[in-house]
PDB file of C-alpha atoms and ligand atoms in Angstrom:
ATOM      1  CA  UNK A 121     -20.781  -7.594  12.813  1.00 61.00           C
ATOM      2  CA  UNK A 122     -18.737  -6.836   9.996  1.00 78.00           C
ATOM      3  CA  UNK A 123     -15.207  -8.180   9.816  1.00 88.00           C
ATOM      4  CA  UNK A 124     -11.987  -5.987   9.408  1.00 93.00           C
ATOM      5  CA  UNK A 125     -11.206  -4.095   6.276  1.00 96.00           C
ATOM      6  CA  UNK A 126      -7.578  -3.184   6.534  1.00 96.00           C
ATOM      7  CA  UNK A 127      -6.358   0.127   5.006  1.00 97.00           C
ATOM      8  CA  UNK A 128      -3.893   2.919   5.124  1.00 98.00           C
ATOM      9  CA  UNK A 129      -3.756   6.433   5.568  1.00 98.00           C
ATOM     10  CA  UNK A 130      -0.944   8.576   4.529  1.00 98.00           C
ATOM     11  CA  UNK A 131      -0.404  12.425   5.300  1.00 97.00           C
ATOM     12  CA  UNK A 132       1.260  14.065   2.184  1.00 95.00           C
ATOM     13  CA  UNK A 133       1.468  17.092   4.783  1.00 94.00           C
ATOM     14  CA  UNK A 134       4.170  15.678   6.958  1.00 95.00           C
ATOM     15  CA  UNK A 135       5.968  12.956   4.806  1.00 96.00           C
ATOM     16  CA  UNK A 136       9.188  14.321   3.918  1.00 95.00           C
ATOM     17  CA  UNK A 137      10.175  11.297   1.709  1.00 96.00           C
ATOM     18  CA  UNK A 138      12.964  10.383   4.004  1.00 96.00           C
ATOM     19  CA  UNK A 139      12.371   6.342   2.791  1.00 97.00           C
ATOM     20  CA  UNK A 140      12.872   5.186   5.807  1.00 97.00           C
ATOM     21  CA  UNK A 141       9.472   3.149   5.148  1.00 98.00           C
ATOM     22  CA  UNK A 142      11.021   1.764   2.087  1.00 98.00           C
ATOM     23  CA  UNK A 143      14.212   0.329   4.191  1.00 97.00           C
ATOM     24  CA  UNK A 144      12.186  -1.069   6.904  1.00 97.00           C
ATOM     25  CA  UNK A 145       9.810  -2.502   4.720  1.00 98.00           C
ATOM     26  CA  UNK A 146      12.952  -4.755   2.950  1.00 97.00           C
ATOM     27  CA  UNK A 147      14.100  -5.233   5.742  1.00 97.00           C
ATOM     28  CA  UNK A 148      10.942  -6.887   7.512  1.00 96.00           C
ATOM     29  CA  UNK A 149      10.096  -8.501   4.615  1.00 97.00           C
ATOM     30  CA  UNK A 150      13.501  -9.910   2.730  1.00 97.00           C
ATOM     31  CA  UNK A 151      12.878  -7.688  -0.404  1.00 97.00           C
ATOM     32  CA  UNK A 152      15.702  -8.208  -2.462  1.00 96.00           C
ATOM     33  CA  UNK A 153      17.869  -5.228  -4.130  1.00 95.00           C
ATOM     34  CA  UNK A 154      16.816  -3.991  -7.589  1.00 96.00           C
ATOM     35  CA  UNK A 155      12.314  -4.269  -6.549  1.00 98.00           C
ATOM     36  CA  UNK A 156      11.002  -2.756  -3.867  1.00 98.00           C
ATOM     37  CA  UNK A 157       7.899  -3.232  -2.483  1.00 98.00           C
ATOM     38  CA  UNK A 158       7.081   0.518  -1.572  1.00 98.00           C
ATOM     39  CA  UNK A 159       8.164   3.837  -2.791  1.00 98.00           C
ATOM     40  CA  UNK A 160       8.719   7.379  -2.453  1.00 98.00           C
ATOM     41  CA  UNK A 161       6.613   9.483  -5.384  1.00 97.00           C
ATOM     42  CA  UNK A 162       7.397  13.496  -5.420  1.00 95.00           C
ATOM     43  CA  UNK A 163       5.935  15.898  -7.603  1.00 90.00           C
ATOM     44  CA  UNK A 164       6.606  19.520  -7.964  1.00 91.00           C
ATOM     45  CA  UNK A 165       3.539  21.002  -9.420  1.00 87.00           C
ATOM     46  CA  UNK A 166       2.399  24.946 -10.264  1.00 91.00           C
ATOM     47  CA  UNK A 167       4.293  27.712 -12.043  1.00 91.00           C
ATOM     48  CA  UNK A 168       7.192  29.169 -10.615  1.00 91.00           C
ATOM     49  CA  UNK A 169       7.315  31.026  -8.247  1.00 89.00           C
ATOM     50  CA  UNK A 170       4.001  29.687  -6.914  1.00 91.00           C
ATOM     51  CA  UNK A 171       5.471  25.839  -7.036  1.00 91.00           C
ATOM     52  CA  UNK A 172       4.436  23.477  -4.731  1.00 87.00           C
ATOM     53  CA  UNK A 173       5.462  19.700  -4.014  1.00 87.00           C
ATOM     54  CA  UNK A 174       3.859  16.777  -2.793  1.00 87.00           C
ATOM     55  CA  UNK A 175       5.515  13.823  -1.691  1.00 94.00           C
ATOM     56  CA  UNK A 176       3.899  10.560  -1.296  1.00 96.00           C
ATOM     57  CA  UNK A 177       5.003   7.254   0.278  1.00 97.00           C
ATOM     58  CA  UNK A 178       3.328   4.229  -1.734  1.00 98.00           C
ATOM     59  CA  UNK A 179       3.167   0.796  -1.967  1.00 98.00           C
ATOM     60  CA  UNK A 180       0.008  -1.582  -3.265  1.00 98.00           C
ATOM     61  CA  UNK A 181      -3.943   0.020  -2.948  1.00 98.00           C
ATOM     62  CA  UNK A 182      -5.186  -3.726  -1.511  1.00 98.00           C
ATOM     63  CA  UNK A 183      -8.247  -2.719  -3.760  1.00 98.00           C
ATOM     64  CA  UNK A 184     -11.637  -3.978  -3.112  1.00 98.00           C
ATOM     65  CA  UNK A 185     -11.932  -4.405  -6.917  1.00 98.00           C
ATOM     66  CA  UNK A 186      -8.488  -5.705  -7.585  1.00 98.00           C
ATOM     67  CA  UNK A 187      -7.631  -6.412 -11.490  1.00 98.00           C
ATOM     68  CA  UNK A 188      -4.680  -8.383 -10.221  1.00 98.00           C
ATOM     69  CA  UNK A 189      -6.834 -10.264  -8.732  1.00 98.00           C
ATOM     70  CA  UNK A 190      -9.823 -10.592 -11.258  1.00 98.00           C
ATOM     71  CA  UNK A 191      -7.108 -11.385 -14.124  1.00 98.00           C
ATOM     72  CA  UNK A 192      -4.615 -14.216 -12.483  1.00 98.00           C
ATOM     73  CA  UNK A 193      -5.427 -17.312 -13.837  1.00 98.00           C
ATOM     74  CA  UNK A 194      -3.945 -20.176 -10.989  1.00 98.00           C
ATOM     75  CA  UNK A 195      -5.930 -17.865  -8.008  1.00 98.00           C
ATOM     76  CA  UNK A 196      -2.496 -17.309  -6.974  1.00 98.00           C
ATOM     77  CA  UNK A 197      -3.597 -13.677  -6.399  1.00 98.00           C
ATOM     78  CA  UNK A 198      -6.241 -13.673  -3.817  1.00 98.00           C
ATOM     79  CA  UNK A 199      -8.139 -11.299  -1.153  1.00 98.00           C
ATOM     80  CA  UNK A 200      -6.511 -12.377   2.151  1.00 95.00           C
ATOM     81  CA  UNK A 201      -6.963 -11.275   5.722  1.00 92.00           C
ATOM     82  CA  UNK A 202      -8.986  -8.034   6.654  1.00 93.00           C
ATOM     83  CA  UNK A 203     -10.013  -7.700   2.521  1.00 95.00           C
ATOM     84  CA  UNK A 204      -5.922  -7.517   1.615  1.00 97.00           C
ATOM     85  CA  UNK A 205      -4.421  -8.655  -1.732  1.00 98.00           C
ATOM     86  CA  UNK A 206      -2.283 -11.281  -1.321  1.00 98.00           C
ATOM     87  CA  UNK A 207      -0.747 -13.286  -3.383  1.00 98.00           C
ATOM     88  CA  UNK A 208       0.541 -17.274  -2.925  1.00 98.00           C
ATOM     89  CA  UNK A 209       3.798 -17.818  -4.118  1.00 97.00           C
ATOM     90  CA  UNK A 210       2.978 -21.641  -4.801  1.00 97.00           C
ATOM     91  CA  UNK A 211       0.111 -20.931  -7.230  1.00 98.00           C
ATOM     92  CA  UNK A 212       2.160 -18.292  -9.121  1.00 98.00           C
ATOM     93  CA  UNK A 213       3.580 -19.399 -12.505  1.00 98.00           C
ATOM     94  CA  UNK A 214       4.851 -15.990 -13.249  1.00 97.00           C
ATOM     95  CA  UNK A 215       2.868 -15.520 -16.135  1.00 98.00           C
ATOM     96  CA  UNK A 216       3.177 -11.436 -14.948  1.00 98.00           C
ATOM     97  CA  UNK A 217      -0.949 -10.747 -15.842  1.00 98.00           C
ATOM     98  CA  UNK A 218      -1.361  -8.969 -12.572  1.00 98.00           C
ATOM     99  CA  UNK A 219       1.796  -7.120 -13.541  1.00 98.00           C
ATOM    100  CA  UNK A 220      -0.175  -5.702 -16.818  1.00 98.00           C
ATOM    101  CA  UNK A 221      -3.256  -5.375 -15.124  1.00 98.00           C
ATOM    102  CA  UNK A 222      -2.341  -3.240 -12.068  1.00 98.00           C
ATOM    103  CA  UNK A 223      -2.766   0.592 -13.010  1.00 98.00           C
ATOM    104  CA  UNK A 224      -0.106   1.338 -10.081  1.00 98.00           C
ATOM    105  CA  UNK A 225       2.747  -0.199 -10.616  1.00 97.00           C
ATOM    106  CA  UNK A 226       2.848  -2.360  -7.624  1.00 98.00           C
ATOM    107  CA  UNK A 227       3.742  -5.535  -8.383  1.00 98.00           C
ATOM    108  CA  UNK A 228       6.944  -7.204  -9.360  1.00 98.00           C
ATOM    109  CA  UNK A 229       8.537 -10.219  -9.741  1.00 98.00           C
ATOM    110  CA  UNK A 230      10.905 -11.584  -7.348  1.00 97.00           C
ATOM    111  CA  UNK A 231      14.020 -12.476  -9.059  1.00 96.00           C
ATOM    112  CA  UNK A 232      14.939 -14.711  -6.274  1.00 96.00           C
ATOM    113  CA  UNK A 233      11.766 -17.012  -7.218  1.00 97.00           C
ATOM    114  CA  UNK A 234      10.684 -15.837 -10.496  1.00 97.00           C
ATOM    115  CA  UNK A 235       7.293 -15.472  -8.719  1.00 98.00           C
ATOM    116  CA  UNK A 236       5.147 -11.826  -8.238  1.00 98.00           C
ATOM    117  CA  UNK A 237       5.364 -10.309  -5.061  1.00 98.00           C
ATOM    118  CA  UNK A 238       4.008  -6.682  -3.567  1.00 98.00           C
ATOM    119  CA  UNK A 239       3.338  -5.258  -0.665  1.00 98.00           C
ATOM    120  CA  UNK A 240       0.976  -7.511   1.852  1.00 98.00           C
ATOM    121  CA  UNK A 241       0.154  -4.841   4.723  1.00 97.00           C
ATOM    122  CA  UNK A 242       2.686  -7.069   6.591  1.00 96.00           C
ATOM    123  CA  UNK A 243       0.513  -9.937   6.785  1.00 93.00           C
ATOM    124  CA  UNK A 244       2.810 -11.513   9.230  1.00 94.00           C
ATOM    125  CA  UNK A 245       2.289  -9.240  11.779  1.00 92.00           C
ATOM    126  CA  UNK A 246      -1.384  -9.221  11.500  1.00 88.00           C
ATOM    127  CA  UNK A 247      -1.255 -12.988  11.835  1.00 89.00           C
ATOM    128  CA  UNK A 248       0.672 -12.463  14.643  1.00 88.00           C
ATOM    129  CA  UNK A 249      -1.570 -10.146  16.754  1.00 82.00           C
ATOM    130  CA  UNK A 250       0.673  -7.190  15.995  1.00 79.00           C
ATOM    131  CA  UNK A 251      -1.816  -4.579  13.748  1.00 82.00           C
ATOM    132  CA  UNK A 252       0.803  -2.419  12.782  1.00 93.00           C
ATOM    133  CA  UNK A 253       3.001  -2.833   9.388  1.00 97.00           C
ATOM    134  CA  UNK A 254       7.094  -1.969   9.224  1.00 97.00           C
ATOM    135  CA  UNK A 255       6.783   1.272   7.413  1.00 98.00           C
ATOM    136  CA  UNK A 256       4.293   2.512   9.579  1.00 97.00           C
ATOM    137  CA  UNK A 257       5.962   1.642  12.602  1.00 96.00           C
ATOM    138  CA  UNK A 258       9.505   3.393  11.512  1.00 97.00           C
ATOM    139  CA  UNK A 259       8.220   6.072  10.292  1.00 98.00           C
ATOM    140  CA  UNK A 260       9.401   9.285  11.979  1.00 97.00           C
ATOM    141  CA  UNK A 261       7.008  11.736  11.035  1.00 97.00           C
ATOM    142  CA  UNK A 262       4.326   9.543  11.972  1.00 97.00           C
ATOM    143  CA  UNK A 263       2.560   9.864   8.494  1.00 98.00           C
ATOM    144  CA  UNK A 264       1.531   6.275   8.057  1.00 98.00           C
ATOM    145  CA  UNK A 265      -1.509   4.953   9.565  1.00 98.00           C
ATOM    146  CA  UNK A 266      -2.830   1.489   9.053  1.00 97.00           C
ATOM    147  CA  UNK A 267      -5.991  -0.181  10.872  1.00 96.00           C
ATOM    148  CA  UNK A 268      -9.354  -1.486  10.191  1.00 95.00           C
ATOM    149  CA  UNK A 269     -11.401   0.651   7.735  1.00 97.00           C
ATOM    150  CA  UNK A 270     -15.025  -0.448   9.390  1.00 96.00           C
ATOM    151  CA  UNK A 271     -14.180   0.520  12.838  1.00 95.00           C
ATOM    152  CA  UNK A 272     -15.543   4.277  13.391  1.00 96.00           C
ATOM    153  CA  UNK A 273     -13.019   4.327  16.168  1.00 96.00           C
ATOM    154  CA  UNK A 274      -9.436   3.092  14.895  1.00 96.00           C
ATOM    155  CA  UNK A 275      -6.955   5.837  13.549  1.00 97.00           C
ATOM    156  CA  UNK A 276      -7.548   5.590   9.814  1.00 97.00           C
ATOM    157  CA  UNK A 277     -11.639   6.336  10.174  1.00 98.00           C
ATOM    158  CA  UNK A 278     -11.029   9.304  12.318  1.00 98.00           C
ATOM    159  CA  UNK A 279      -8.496  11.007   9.772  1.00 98.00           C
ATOM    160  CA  UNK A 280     -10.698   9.979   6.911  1.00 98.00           C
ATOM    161  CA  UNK A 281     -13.517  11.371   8.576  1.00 98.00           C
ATOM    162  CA  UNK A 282     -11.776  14.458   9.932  1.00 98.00           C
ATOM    163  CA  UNK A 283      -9.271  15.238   6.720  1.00 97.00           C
ATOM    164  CA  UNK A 284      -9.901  15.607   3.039  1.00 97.00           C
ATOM    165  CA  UNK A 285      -8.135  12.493   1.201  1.00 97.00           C
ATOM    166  CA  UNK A 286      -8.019  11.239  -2.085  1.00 96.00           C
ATOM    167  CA  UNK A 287      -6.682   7.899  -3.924  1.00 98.00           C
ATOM    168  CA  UNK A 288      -4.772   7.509  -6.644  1.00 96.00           C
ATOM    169  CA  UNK A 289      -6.845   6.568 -10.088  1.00 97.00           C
ATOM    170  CA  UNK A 290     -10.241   6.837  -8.867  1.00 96.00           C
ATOM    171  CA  UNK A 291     -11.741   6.518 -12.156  1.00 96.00           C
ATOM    172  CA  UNK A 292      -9.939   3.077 -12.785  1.00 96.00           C
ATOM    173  CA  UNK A 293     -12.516   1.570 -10.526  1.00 97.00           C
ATOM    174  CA  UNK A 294     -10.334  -0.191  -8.667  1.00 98.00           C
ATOM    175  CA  UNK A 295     -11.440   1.209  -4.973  1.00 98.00           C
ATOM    176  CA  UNK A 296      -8.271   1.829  -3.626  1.00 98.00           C
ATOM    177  CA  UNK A 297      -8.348   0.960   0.054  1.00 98.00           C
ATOM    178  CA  UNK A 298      -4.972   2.998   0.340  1.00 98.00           C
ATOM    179  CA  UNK A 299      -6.008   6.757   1.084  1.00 98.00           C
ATOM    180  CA  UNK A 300      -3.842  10.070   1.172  1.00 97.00           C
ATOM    181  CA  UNK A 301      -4.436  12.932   3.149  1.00 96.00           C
ATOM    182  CA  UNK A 302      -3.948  16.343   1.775  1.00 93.00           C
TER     183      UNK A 302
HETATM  184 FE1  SF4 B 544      -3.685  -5.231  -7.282  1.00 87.71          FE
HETATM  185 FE2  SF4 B 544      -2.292  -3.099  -8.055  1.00 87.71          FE
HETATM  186 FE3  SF4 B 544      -4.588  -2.755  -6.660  1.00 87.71          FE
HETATM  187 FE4  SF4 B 544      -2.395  -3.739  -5.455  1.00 87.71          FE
HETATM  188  S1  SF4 B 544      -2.633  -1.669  -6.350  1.00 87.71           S
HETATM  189  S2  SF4 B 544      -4.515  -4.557  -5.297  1.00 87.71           S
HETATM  190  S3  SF4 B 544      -1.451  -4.955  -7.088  1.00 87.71           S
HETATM  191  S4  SF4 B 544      -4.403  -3.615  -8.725  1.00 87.71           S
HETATM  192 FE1  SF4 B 545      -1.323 -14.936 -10.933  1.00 87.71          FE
HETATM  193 FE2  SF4 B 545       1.363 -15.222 -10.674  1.00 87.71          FE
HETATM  194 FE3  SF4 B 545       0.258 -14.870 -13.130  1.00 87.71          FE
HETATM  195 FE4  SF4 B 545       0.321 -12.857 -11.341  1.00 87.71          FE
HETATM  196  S1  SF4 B 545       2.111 -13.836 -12.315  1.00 87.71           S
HETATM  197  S2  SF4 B 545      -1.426 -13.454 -12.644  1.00 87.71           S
HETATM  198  S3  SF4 B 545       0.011 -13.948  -9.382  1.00 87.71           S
HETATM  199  S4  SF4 B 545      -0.062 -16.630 -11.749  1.00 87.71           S
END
């Protein structure tokens, strides 16, 4: 049997870019101010009066084809748990590749440690039995799902197999395993 491939799922339909994911994520995970490890992205598209606007909590793709990954030279950056990008702190040097080579913005480095840090899915919690991440669990729309990709039953298969979705830079070849509903 295959082993877990951790993803999320986010509606655009019902996130109202409140950011309450972004304040629960630094709060769960001691991001300090000035970097963030998730964000709120809105865009107002069309040509008034038809406008429309979508709004779009993000944070790291944990790509299957991660450049981060392919690019850091100390394998400080590394596929973790359930297929996530992780990276180690210890093996970091701060050289800031990964920074260059990620198409989305996601990393940054912590000033605290002069070391890169992004988003990990939480890792704690999934090391801790608890399959859920802080933004997904405070969200009050409900519009963040996380779960295992390869099982046809958990949350984030259903809506990908019941909603249309996208990712963000398909043609980068990254394979986001971050998905958005429309
Ligand atoms: Fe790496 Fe950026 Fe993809 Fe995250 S979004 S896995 S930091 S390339
Ligand atoms: Fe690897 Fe750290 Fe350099 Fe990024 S900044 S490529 S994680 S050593």
């Amino acid at each position: 049997m295959k082993g877990p491939s951790y993803g999320m799922v986010l509606d655009t339909r019902t996130c109202v870019g409140c950011s309450a994911c972004v304040i629960a994520c630094k709060t769960e995970n001691d991001v300090p101010d000035g970097v963030t490890r998730n964000w709120i992205f809105t865009e107002v598209s069309g040509t008034y009066p038809d406008l429309s606007m979508s709004i779009r909590s993000e944070r790291c793709n944990h790509c299957e084809n991660a450049p981060c990954v392919a690019v850091c030279p100390t394998g400080a950056s590394y596929y973790g748990a359930g297929g996530t990008v992780q990276v180690d702190a210890d093996k970091c040097t701060g050289c800031k590749a990964c920074i260059a080579a990620c198409p989305y913005g996601a990393r940054f480095v912590d000033p605290r440690t002069d070391t890169v840090d992004k988003c990990t899915f939480c890792l704690q919690r999934l090391e801790n039995g608890t399959p859920t991440t802080a933004c997904q669990e405070i969200c009050p729309t409900q519009s963040i799902y996380f779960g295992d990709l390869n099982d046809p039953e958990s949350d984030v298969s259903r809506l990908l197999a019941s909603r249309a979705s996208y990712t963000l830079l398909p043609d980068a070849g990254t394979r986001p395993k971050h998905f958005f509903l429309r």
